[in-house]
Amino acid sequence: MLFLNRIDLCVSGDFDIASTTKALCISRVGIPFDGKPQEDVIYRLGRAPSNAFNYPYLVVSENLSEPADILTIRDFSKVKKELKKKLKKGTGLEITINPARKMDSVSVGRWFSTLTELYKFCHWSHFQFIISSGATSTYEMISGHCLDAILKTVGIEPQKYWCNLTKWLEQRLVRNVSYAEEAT
Amino acid sequence: MLKRRPKRRYLSIVQADISSDPVAAIKKRFSELFGTIATEKAALRLIEHRENEFIIRCSTEQLENVLVAIALTDPPVITIDMSGTLKQLRSRRQYSYWKVNQSL
């Protein structure tokens, strides 16, 4: 069986995230930093740390004008025009699955077409497309197989997507670690 | 032409809300996303359930779509395992993380 290095970069909540993600065939997970370091996780920080930060981290923002590794997209159609002008190439554009659960059938259909549009936009504009669960509890987590199925429905080959995301993540984490060393 | 029984997949799912029927919720979402014909082809059935853990069956032809529907169902449902045979799924369940952590 083919091993895929699946990554879910947006998970939060008060549960054993590391063990749960492993049980759901997800290799790496991104969580907010709560002051208690955990193994095998990537921390999502609101801004770049001014002091040395000895854990892997990514700077995440919803604001286009703030420098970040990942920009969370709430409404792609509203920010599409500004994205190319304001963002640096290589930035990750993240969309979460969790809000789609509450949507009606028409809105879910639109959400799927937004995913396709965002993926194409990222491909042509040299941004990294990121799809995350956005889970806030154990039951909101999405298994690796379901993530693959969503990617296939959007027209993305899962193997290629996970490979690209792993490469992008490694590059970002190496950059962030060196930044932390320079700051000390 | 030889008539063959369609292949099936057995999925083990866990739901937060015990009171609601996850199969009905998945079928509803599936129908909204892929249409009624695909829903019939998926042949979704509840096989067994214990507390908040359910085993459901679907056709392999519609497996990808079923997984998408599960991921987008409200109240949230997690797919914890899947197998081609019920026997194998049950044996894997005994040692799974979810079995150990029943309190989740």
PDB file of C-alpha atoms in Angstrom:
ATOM      1  CA  MET A   1       0.000   0.000   0.000  1.00  0.00           C
ATOM      2  CA  LEU A   2       1.251   3.451  -0.925  1.00  0.00           C
ATOM      3  CA  PHE A   3       2.299   5.616   2.036  1.00  0.00           C
ATOM      4  CA  LEU A   4       1.222   9.222   1.774  1.00  0.00           C
ATOM      5  CA  ASN A   5       2.637  11.881   4.040  1.00  0.00           C
ATOM      6  CA  ARG A   6      -0.681  13.589   4.806  1.00  0.00           C
ATOM      7  CA  ILE A   7      -0.677  16.906   6.635  1.00  0.00           C
ATOM      8  CA  ASP A   8      -3.480  18.764   8.416  1.00  0.00           C
ATOM      9  CA  LEU A   9      -2.232  22.221   9.322  1.00  0.00           C
ATOM     10  CA  CYS A  10      -5.291  23.551  11.158  1.00  0.00           C
ATOM     11  CA  VAL A  11      -6.439  21.618  14.213  1.00  0.00           C
ATOM     12  CA  SER A  12      -7.275  22.983  17.654  1.00  0.00           C
ATOM     13  CA  GLY A  13      -9.073  21.846  20.786  1.00  0.00           C
ATOM     14  CA  ASP A  14      -8.498  20.191  24.113  1.00  0.00           C
ATOM     15  CA  PHE A  15      -7.775  16.567  23.161  1.00  0.00           C
ATOM     16  CA  ASP A  16      -4.792  14.327  22.392  1.00  0.00           C
ATOM     17  CA  ILE A  17      -4.245  15.750  18.919  1.00  0.00           C
ATOM     18  CA  ALA A  18      -0.980  13.923  18.117  1.00  0.00           C
ATOM     19  CA  SER A  19      -2.401  10.426  18.832  1.00  0.00           C
ATOM     20  CA  THR A  20      -5.732  11.124  17.140  1.00  0.00           C
ATOM     21  CA  THR A  21      -4.115  12.318  13.930  1.00  0.00           C
ATOM     22  CA  LYS A  22      -1.901   9.214  13.769  1.00  0.00           C
ATOM     23  CA  ALA A  23      -4.989   7.005  14.151  1.00  0.00           C
ATOM     24  CA  LEU A  24      -6.548   8.864  11.215  1.00  0.00           C
ATOM     25  CA  CYS A  25      -3.555   8.295   8.881  1.00  0.00           C
ATOM     26  CA  ILE A  26      -2.277  11.875   9.140  1.00  0.00           C
ATOM     27  CA  SER A  27       1.476  12.290   9.555  1.00  0.00           C
ATOM     28  CA  ARG A  28       1.811  15.904  10.657  1.00  0.00           C
ATOM     29  CA  VAL A  29      -0.492  18.381  12.260  1.00  0.00           C
ATOM     30  CA  GLY A  30      -0.549  22.132  12.846  1.00  0.00           C
ATOM     31  CA  ILE A  31      -1.909  23.424  16.160  1.00  0.00           C
ATOM     32  CA  PRO A  32      -1.968  26.760  17.997  1.00  0.00           C
ATOM     33  CA  PHE A  33       0.786  27.200  20.599  1.00  0.00           C
ATOM     34  CA  ASP A  34      -0.640  27.016  24.128  1.00  0.00           C
ATOM     35  CA  GLY A  35       2.656  27.135  26.014  1.00  0.00           C
ATOM     36  CA  LYS A  36       2.882  23.338  26.482  1.00  0.00           C
ATOM     37  CA  PRO A  37       5.252  21.899  23.875  1.00  0.00           C
ATOM     38  CA  GLN A  38       4.162  18.636  22.197  1.00  0.00           C
ATOM     39  CA  GLU A  39       6.123  16.290  19.964  1.00  0.00           C
ATOM     40  CA  ASP A  40       5.485  15.834  16.234  1.00  0.00           C
ATOM     41  CA  VAL A  41       3.403  18.965  15.792  1.00  0.00           C
ATOM     42  CA  ILE A  42       3.865  22.260  13.975  1.00  0.00           C
ATOM     43  CA  TYR A  43       2.804  25.379  15.820  1.00  0.00           C
ATOM     44  CA  ARG A  44       0.642  28.055  14.268  1.00  0.00           C
ATOM     45  CA  LEU A  45       1.687  31.474  15.512  1.00  0.00           C
ATOM     46  CA  GLY A  46      -0.085  34.779  14.970  1.00  0.00           C
ATOM     47  CA  ARG A  47       3.185  36.623  14.415  1.00  0.00           C
ATOM     48  CA  ALA A  48       6.879  35.778  14.019  1.00  0.00           C
ATOM     49  CA  PRO A  49       8.496  35.255  17.448  1.00  0.00           C
ATOM     50  CA  SER A  50      10.900  37.958  18.526  1.00  0.00           C
ATOM     51  CA  ASN A  51      12.923  35.505  20.672  1.00  0.00           C
ATOM     52  CA  ALA A  52      14.247  32.073  19.737  1.00  0.00           C
ATOM     53  CA  PHE A  53      11.448  29.549  19.379  1.00  0.00           C
ATOM     54  CA  ASN A  54      12.774  26.019  19.519  1.00  0.00           C
ATOM     55  CA  TYR A  55       9.817  24.255  17.929  1.00  0.00           C
ATOM     56  CA  PRO A  56       8.715  24.061  14.300  1.00  0.00           C
ATOM     57  CA  TYR A  57       6.293  26.866  13.574  1.00  0.00           C
ATOM     58  CA  LEU A  58       4.444  28.682  10.830  1.00  0.00           C
ATOM     59  CA  VAL A  59       3.144  32.228  10.971  1.00  0.00           C
ATOM     60  CA  VAL A  60      -0.557  32.247  10.106  1.00  0.00           C
ATOM     61  CA  SER A  61      -2.691  35.277   9.352  1.00  0.00           C
ATOM     62  CA  GLU A  62      -6.079  36.215   7.931  1.00  0.00           C
ATOM     63  CA  ASN A  63      -4.881  39.705   7.088  1.00  0.00           C
ATOM     64  CA  LEU A  64      -3.396  40.254   3.638  1.00  0.00           C
ATOM     65  CA  SER A  65      -1.134  43.070   4.723  1.00  0.00           C
ATOM     66  CA  GLU A  66       0.606  41.055   7.495  1.00  0.00           C
ATOM     67  CA  PRO A  67       3.652  38.977   6.509  1.00  0.00           C
ATOM     68  CA  ALA A  68       2.862  35.283   7.051  1.00  0.00           C
ATOM     69  CA  ASP A  69       3.701  31.766   5.912  1.00  0.00           C
ATOM     70  CA  ILE A  70       0.028  30.900   5.584  1.00  0.00           C
ATOM     71  CA  LEU A  71      -2.903  33.139   4.741  1.00  0.00           C
ATOM     72  CA  THR A  72      -6.280  31.708   5.744  1.00  0.00           C
ATOM     73  CA  ILE A  73      -8.863  32.332   3.043  1.00  0.00           C
ATOM     74  CA  ARG A  74     -12.457  32.903   4.186  1.00  0.00           C
ATOM     75  CA  ASP A  75     -13.923  34.323   0.967  1.00  0.00           C
ATOM     76  CA  PHE A  76     -11.702  33.800  -2.069  1.00  0.00           C
ATOM     77  CA  SER A  77     -13.767  35.916  -4.475  1.00  0.00           C
ATOM     78  CA  LYS A  78     -13.351  38.993  -2.238  1.00  0.00           C
ATOM     79  CA  VAL A  79      -9.574  38.789  -1.893  1.00  0.00           C
ATOM     80  CA  LYS A  80      -8.615  37.294  -5.275  1.00  0.00           C
ATOM     81  CA  LYS A  81      -7.591  40.599  -6.903  1.00  0.00           C
ATOM     82  CA  GLU A  82      -5.480  41.714  -3.959  1.00  0.00           C
ATOM     83  CA  LEU A  83      -3.719  38.384  -3.451  1.00  0.00           C
ATOM     84  CA  LYS A  84      -1.364  38.702  -6.418  1.00  0.00           C
ATOM     85  CA  LYS A  85      -0.401  42.292  -5.567  1.00  0.00           C
ATOM     86  CA  LYS A  86       0.102  41.969  -1.825  1.00  0.00           C
ATOM     87  CA  LEU A  87       1.405  38.442  -1.235  1.00  0.00           C
ATOM     88  CA  LYS A  88       4.890  37.092  -1.733  1.00  0.00           C
ATOM     89  CA  LYS A  89       5.277  34.087  -3.992  1.00  0.00           C
ATOM     90  CA  GLY A  90       5.438  30.814  -2.109  1.00  0.00           C
ATOM     91  CA  THR A  91       2.960  31.865   0.584  1.00  0.00           C
ATOM     92  CA  GLY A  92       0.478  29.148   1.541  1.00  0.00           C
ATOM     93  CA  LEU A  93      -3.194  29.857   0.909  1.00  0.00           C
ATOM     94  CA  GLU A  94      -5.257  27.816   3.323  1.00  0.00           C
ATOM     95  CA  ILE A  95      -8.901  26.848   3.088  1.00  0.00           C
ATOM     96  CA  THR A  96     -10.617  24.893   5.877  1.00  0.00           C
ATOM     97  CA  ILE A  97     -13.229  22.151   5.471  1.00  0.00           C
ATOM     98  CA  ASN A  98     -15.058  22.647   8.773  1.00  0.00           C
ATOM     99  CA  PRO A  99     -17.310  25.595   7.697  1.00  0.00           C
ATOM    100  CA  ALA A 100     -18.578  23.505   4.734  1.00  0.00           C
ATOM    101  CA  ARG A 101     -20.341  21.094   7.117  1.00  0.00           C
ATOM    102  CA  LYS A 102     -22.855  23.767   8.102  1.00  0.00           C
ATOM    103  CA  MET A 103     -23.519  24.870   4.512  1.00  0.00           C
ATOM    104  CA  ASP A 104     -26.608  23.985   2.499  1.00  0.00           C
ATOM    105  CA  SER A 105     -26.315  22.024  -0.748  1.00  0.00           C
ATOM    106  CA  VAL A 106     -25.974  25.086  -3.017  1.00  0.00           C
ATOM    107  CA  SER A 107     -23.277  26.641  -0.838  1.00  0.00           C
ATOM    108  CA  VAL A 108     -21.312  23.357  -0.668  1.00  0.00           C
ATOM    109  CA  GLY A 109     -21.391  23.196  -4.466  1.00  0.00           C
ATOM    110  CA  ARG A 110     -20.012  26.741  -4.614  1.00  0.00           C
ATOM    111  CA  TRP A 111     -17.412  25.839  -1.977  1.00  0.00           C
ATOM    112  CA  PHE A 112     -16.175  23.000  -4.201  1.00  0.00           C
ATOM    113  CA  SER A 113     -15.885  25.293  -7.219  1.00  0.00           C
ATOM    114  CA  THR A 114     -13.983  27.802  -5.024  1.00  0.00           C
ATOM    115  CA  LEU A 115     -11.559  25.005  -4.100  1.00  0.00           C
ATOM    116  CA  THR A 116     -10.918  24.232  -7.774  1.00  0.00           C
ATOM    117  CA  GLU A 117     -10.526  27.937  -8.581  1.00  0.00           C
ATOM    118  CA  LEU A 118      -8.142  28.500  -5.653  1.00  0.00           C
ATOM    119  CA  TYR A 119      -6.051  25.464  -6.616  1.00  0.00           C
ATOM    120  CA  LYS A 120      -5.682  26.728 -10.198  1.00  0.00           C
ATOM    121  CA  PHE A 121      -4.903  30.232  -8.941  1.00  0.00           C
ATOM    122  CA  CYS A 122      -2.196  28.869  -6.610  1.00  0.00           C
ATOM    123  CA  HIS A 123      -0.723  26.757  -9.401  1.00  0.00           C
ATOM    124  CA  TRP A 124      -0.427  29.638 -11.876  1.00  0.00           C
ATOM    125  CA  SER A 125       0.585  32.297  -9.344  1.00  0.00           C
ATOM    126  CA  HIS A 126       3.164  30.183  -7.459  1.00  0.00           C
ATOM    127  CA  PHE A 127       1.366  30.010  -4.136  1.00  0.00           C
ATOM    128  CA  GLN A 128       0.961  26.822  -2.092  1.00  0.00           C
ATOM    129  CA  PHE A 129      -2.597  25.493  -1.953  1.00  0.00           C
ATOM    130  CA  ILE A 130      -3.403  24.119   1.517  1.00  0.00           C
ATOM    131  CA  ILE A 131      -6.550  22.274   2.527  1.00  0.00           C
ATOM    132  CA  SER A 132      -7.023  21.715   6.270  1.00  0.00           C
ATOM    133  CA  SER A 133      -9.773  20.281   8.431  1.00  0.00           C
ATOM    134  CA  GLY A 134     -10.155  23.312  10.718  1.00  0.00           C
ATOM    135  CA  ALA A 135     -11.195  20.847  13.433  1.00  0.00           C
ATOM    136  CA  THR A 136     -11.894  22.157  16.923  1.00  0.00           C
ATOM    137  CA  SER A 137     -12.739  18.772  18.491  1.00  0.00           C
ATOM    138  CA  THR A 138     -11.961  15.058  17.966  1.00  0.00           C
ATOM    139  CA  TYR A 139     -15.151  14.486  15.998  1.00  0.00           C
ATOM    140  CA  GLU A 140     -14.439  17.324  13.601  1.00  0.00           C
ATOM    141  CA  MET A 141     -11.158  15.757  12.512  1.00  0.00           C
ATOM    142  CA  ILE A 142     -11.020  14.423   8.958  1.00  0.00           C
ATOM    143  CA  SER A 143      -9.261  11.153   8.184  1.00  0.00           C
ATOM    144  CA  GLY A 144      -6.547  10.906   5.554  1.00  0.00           C
ATOM    145  CA  HIS A 145      -8.784   8.855   3.242  1.00  0.00           C
ATOM    146  CA  CYS A 146     -11.536  11.491   3.361  1.00  0.00           C
ATOM    147  CA  LEU A 147      -9.011  14.253   2.608  1.00  0.00           C
ATOM    148  CA  ASP A 148      -7.818  12.240  -0.417  1.00  0.00           C
ATOM    149  CA  ALA A 149     -11.412  11.797  -1.584  1.00  0.00           C
ATOM    150  CA  ILE A 150     -12.067  15.557  -1.337  1.00  0.00           C
ATOM    151  CA  LEU A 151      -8.885  16.286  -3.304  1.00  0.00           C
ATOM    152  CA  LYS A 152      -9.915  13.808  -6.021  1.00  0.00           C
ATOM    153  CA  THR A 153     -13.381  15.378  -6.227  1.00  0.00           C
ATOM    154  CA  VAL A 154     -11.750  18.766  -6.786  1.00  0.00           C
ATOM    155  CA  GLY A 155      -9.556  17.237  -9.507  1.00  0.00           C
ATOM    156  CA  ILE A 156      -6.280  17.185  -7.577  1.00  0.00           C
ATOM    157  CA  GLU A 157      -4.117  14.079  -7.548  1.00  0.00           C
ATOM    158  CA  PRO A 158      -3.613  13.333  -3.803  1.00  0.00           C
ATOM    159  CA  GLN A 159      -0.107  11.838  -4.168  1.00  0.00           C
ATOM    160  CA  LYS A 160       1.174  14.898  -6.042  1.00  0.00           C
ATOM    161  CA  TYR A 161      -0.543  17.288  -3.625  1.00  0.00           C
ATOM    162  CA  TRP A 162       0.900  15.687  -0.453  1.00  0.00           C
ATOM    163  CA  CYS A 163       4.359  15.541  -2.041  1.00  0.00           C
ATOM    164  CA  ASN A 164       4.272  19.259  -2.947  1.00  0.00           C
ATOM    165  CA  LEU A 165       2.927  20.232   0.472  1.00  0.00           C
ATOM    166  CA  THR A 166       5.656  18.228   2.266  1.00  0.00           C
ATOM    167  CA  LYS A 167       8.378  19.928   0.201  1.00  0.00           C
ATOM    168  CA  TRP A 168       6.873  23.372   0.793  1.00  0.00           C
ATOM    169  CA  LEU A 169       6.531  22.706   4.530  1.00  0.00           C
ATOM    170  CA  GLU A 170      10.134  21.541   4.907  1.00  0.00           C
ATOM    171  CA  GLN A 171      11.400  24.658   3.126  1.00  0.00           C
ATOM    172  CA  ARG A 172       9.284  26.928   5.329  1.00  0.00           C
ATOM    173  CA  LEU A 173      10.273  25.205   8.575  1.00  0.00           C
ATOM    174  CA  VAL A 174      13.986  25.348   7.770  1.00  0.00           C
ATOM    175  CA  ARG A 175      13.617  29.052   7.020  1.00  0.00           C
ATOM    176  CA  ASN A 176      11.753  29.698  10.255  1.00  0.00           C
ATOM    177  CA  VAL A 177      14.275  27.830  12.398  1.00  0.00           C
ATOM    178  CA  SER A 178      17.164  29.828  10.935  1.00  0.00           C
ATOM    179  CA  TYR A 179      15.167  32.997  11.578  1.00  0.00           C
ATOM    180  CA  ALA A 180      14.815  32.034  15.233  1.00  0.00           C
ATOM    181  CA  GLU A 181      18.564  31.449  15.500  1.00  0.00           C
ATOM    182  CA  GLU A 182      19.348  34.837  13.964  1.00  0.00           C
ATOM    183  CA  ALA A 183      17.034  36.552  16.418  1.00  0.00           C
ATOM    184  CA  THR A 184      18.979  35.280  19.462  1.00  0.00           C
TER     185      THR A 184
ATOM    186  CA  MET B   1     -23.829 -11.747 -19.486  1.00  0.00           C
ATOM    187  CA  LEU B   2     -22.675 -12.982 -16.119  1.00  0.00           C
ATOM    188  CA  LYS B   3     -24.397 -11.290 -13.203  1.00  0.00           C
ATOM    189  CA  ARG B   4     -21.886 -10.485 -10.469  1.00  0.00           C
ATOM    190  CA  ARG B   5     -22.560  -9.205  -6.991  1.00  0.00           C
ATOM    191  CA  PRO B   6     -21.284  -5.615  -6.709  1.00  0.00           C
ATOM    192  CA  LYS B   7     -18.180  -5.196  -4.546  1.00  0.00           C
ATOM    193  CA  ARG B   8     -18.640  -3.477  -1.202  1.00  0.00           C
ATOM    194  CA  ARG B   9     -16.593  -1.623   1.357  1.00  0.00           C
ATOM    195  CA  TYR B  10     -17.240  -1.613   5.076  1.00  0.00           C
ATOM    196  CA  LEU B  11     -16.535   1.646   6.897  1.00  0.00           C
ATOM    197  CA  SER B  12     -16.152   2.132  10.603  1.00  0.00           C
ATOM    198  CA  ILE B  13     -17.363   5.588  11.639  1.00  0.00           C
ATOM    199  CA  VAL B  14     -17.658   7.457  14.918  1.00  0.00           C
ATOM    200  CA  GLN B  15     -20.192  10.178  15.616  1.00  0.00           C
ATOM    201  CA  ALA B  16     -20.308  12.742  18.416  1.00  0.00           C
ATOM    202  CA  ASP B  17     -24.082  12.928  18.679  1.00  0.00           C
ATOM    203  CA  ILE B  18     -25.416   9.462  19.670  1.00  0.00           C
ATOM    204  CA  SER B  19     -29.071  10.454  19.379  1.00  0.00           C
ATOM    205  CA  SER B  20     -29.032  11.185  15.632  1.00  0.00           C
ATOM    206  CA  ASP B  21     -28.802   8.632  12.816  1.00  0.00           C
ATOM    207  CA  PRO B  22     -25.468   9.044  10.973  1.00  0.00           C
ATOM    208  CA  VAL B  23     -26.548   6.939   7.957  1.00  0.00           C
ATOM    209  CA  ALA B  24     -29.554   9.190   7.315  1.00  0.00           C
ATOM    210  CA  ALA B  25     -27.327  12.286   7.629  1.00  0.00           C
ATOM    211  CA  ILE B  26     -24.700  10.817   5.269  1.00  0.00           C
ATOM    212  CA  LYS B  27     -27.383   9.778   2.735  1.00  0.00           C
ATOM    213  CA  LYS B  28     -28.903  13.268   2.836  1.00  0.00           C
ATOM    214  CA  ARG B  29     -25.522  14.946   2.263  1.00  0.00           C
ATOM    215  CA  PHE B  30     -24.609  12.414  -0.431  1.00  0.00           C
ATOM    216  CA  SER B  31     -27.886  13.063  -2.250  1.00  0.00           C
ATOM    217  CA  GLU B  32     -27.334  16.842  -2.077  1.00  0.00           C
ATOM    218  CA  LEU B  33     -23.806  16.545  -3.443  1.00  0.00           C
ATOM    219  CA  PHE B  34     -24.033  13.768  -6.039  1.00  0.00           C
ATOM    220  CA  GLY B  35     -27.745  13.252  -6.728  1.00  0.00           C
ATOM    221  CA  THR B  36     -30.344  10.604  -6.020  1.00  0.00           C
ATOM    222  CA  ILE B  37     -29.169   8.105  -8.652  1.00  0.00           C
ATOM    223  CA  ALA B  38     -25.657   8.036  -7.190  1.00  0.00           C
ATOM    224  CA  THR B  39     -27.194   7.660  -3.701  1.00  0.00           C
ATOM    225  CA  GLU B  40     -29.011   4.510  -4.802  1.00  0.00           C
ATOM    226  CA  LYS B  41     -25.847   3.195  -6.471  1.00  0.00           C
ATOM    227  CA  ALA B  42     -23.897   3.804  -3.255  1.00  0.00           C
ATOM    228  CA  ALA B  43     -26.216   1.318  -1.466  1.00  0.00           C
ATOM    229  CA  LEU B  44     -25.464   2.765   1.978  1.00  0.00           C
ATOM    230  CA  ARG B  45     -26.565   0.449   4.788  1.00  0.00           C
ATOM    231  CA  LEU B  46     -26.066   0.346   8.540  1.00  0.00           C
ATOM    232  CA  ILE B  47     -24.531  -2.994   9.506  1.00  0.00           C
ATOM    233  CA  GLU B  48     -24.077  -2.625  13.257  1.00  0.00           C
ATOM    234  CA  HIS B  49     -23.482  -0.069  15.943  1.00  0.00           C
ATOM    235  CA  ARG B  50     -22.111   0.036  19.468  1.00  0.00           C
ATOM    236  CA  GLU B  51     -22.473   3.248  21.469  1.00  0.00           C
ATOM    237  CA  ASN B  52     -21.267   5.969  19.100  1.00  0.00           C
ATOM    238  CA  GLU B  53     -19.341   3.680  16.735  1.00  0.00           C
ATOM    239  CA  PHE B  54     -21.112   2.500  13.584  1.00  0.00           C
ATOM    240  CA  ILE B  55     -20.205   0.090  10.799  1.00  0.00           C
ATOM    241  CA  ILE B  56     -21.747   1.008   7.466  1.00  0.00           C
ATOM    242  CA  ARG B  57     -21.535  -0.601   4.037  1.00  0.00           C
ATOM    243  CA  CYS B  58     -21.324   1.029   0.603  1.00  0.00           C
ATOM    244  CA  SER B  59     -20.480   0.035  -2.964  1.00  0.00           C
ATOM    245  CA  THR B  60     -16.826   0.378  -4.012  1.00  0.00           C
ATOM    246  CA  GLU B  61     -17.955   2.263  -7.110  1.00  0.00           C
ATOM    247  CA  GLN B  62     -19.172   5.171  -4.954  1.00  0.00           C
ATOM    248  CA  LEU B  63     -16.580   4.901  -2.156  1.00  0.00           C
ATOM    249  CA  GLU B  64     -14.810   8.206  -2.913  1.00  0.00           C
ATOM    250  CA  ASN B  65     -18.116  10.071  -2.964  1.00  0.00           C
ATOM    251  CA  VAL B  66     -19.233   8.424   0.276  1.00  0.00           C
ATOM    252  CA  LEU B  67     -16.000   9.565   1.959  1.00  0.00           C
ATOM    253  CA  VAL B  68     -16.600  13.126   0.738  1.00  0.00           C
ATOM    254  CA  ALA B  69     -20.170  13.037   2.071  1.00  0.00           C
ATOM    255  CA  ILE B  70     -18.944  11.724   5.442  1.00  0.00           C
ATOM    256  CA  ALA B  71     -16.365  14.530   5.693  1.00  0.00           C
ATOM    257  CA  LEU B  72     -19.066  17.146   5.030  1.00  0.00           C
ATOM    258  CA  THR B  73     -21.823  15.735   7.236  1.00  0.00           C
ATOM    259  CA  ASP B  74     -23.248  17.674  10.150  1.00  0.00           C
ATOM    260  CA  PRO B  75     -23.191  16.581  13.034  1.00  0.00           C
ATOM    261  CA  PRO B  76     -19.559  15.626  12.362  1.00  0.00           C
ATOM    262  CA  VAL B  77     -18.656  11.994  11.648  1.00  0.00           C
ATOM    263  CA  ILE B  78     -15.132  10.536  11.441  1.00  0.00           C
ATOM    264  CA  THR B  79     -14.122   7.606   9.282  1.00  0.00           C
ATOM    265  CA  ILE B  80     -11.752   5.617  11.451  1.00  0.00           C
ATOM    266  CA  ASP B  81     -11.198   2.538   9.291  1.00  0.00           C
ATOM    267  CA  MET B  82     -12.389   0.758   6.176  1.00  0.00           C
ATOM    268  CA  SER B  83     -12.100  -2.730   4.794  1.00  0.00           C
ATOM    269  CA  GLY B  84     -13.369  -5.049   2.065  1.00  0.00           C
ATOM    270  CA  THR B  85     -14.610  -7.585   4.612  1.00  0.00           C
ATOM    271  CA  LEU B  86     -16.577  -7.203   7.790  1.00  0.00           C
ATOM    272  CA  LYS B  87     -14.423  -9.808   9.529  1.00  0.00           C
ATOM    273  CA  GLN B  88     -11.205  -7.894   8.923  1.00  0.00           C
ATOM    274  CA  LEU B  89     -12.771  -4.601   9.990  1.00  0.00           C
ATOM    275  CA  ARG B  90     -14.017  -6.112  13.246  1.00  0.00           C
ATOM    276  CA  SER B  91     -10.634  -7.677  14.025  1.00  0.00           C
ATOM    277  CA  ARG B  92      -8.813  -4.384  13.392  1.00  0.00           C
ATOM    278  CA  ARG B  93     -11.324  -2.522  15.545  1.00  0.00           C
ATOM    279  CA  GLN B  94     -10.380  -4.567  18.602  1.00  0.00           C
ATOM    280  CA  TYR B  95      -6.897  -3.103  18.641  1.00  0.00           C
ATOM    281  CA  SER B  96      -7.627   0.343  17.298  1.00  0.00           C
ATOM    282  CA  TYR B  97      -6.890   3.623  19.049  1.00  0.00           C
ATOM    283  CA  TRP B  98     -10.631   4.400  19.171  1.00  0.00           C
ATOM    284  CA  LYS B  99     -11.451   1.148  20.939  1.00  0.00           C
ATOM    285  CA  VAL B 100      -8.824   1.904  23.580  1.00  0.00           C
ATOM    286  CA  ASN B 101     -10.136   5.458  23.975  1.00  0.00           C
ATOM    287  CA  GLN B 102     -13.869   4.693  24.211  1.00  0.00           C
ATOM    288  CA  SER B 103     -14.377   7.776  26.337  1.00  0.00           C
ATOM    289  CA  LEU B 104     -13.579  10.116  23.416  1.00  0.00           C
TER     290      LEU B 104
END
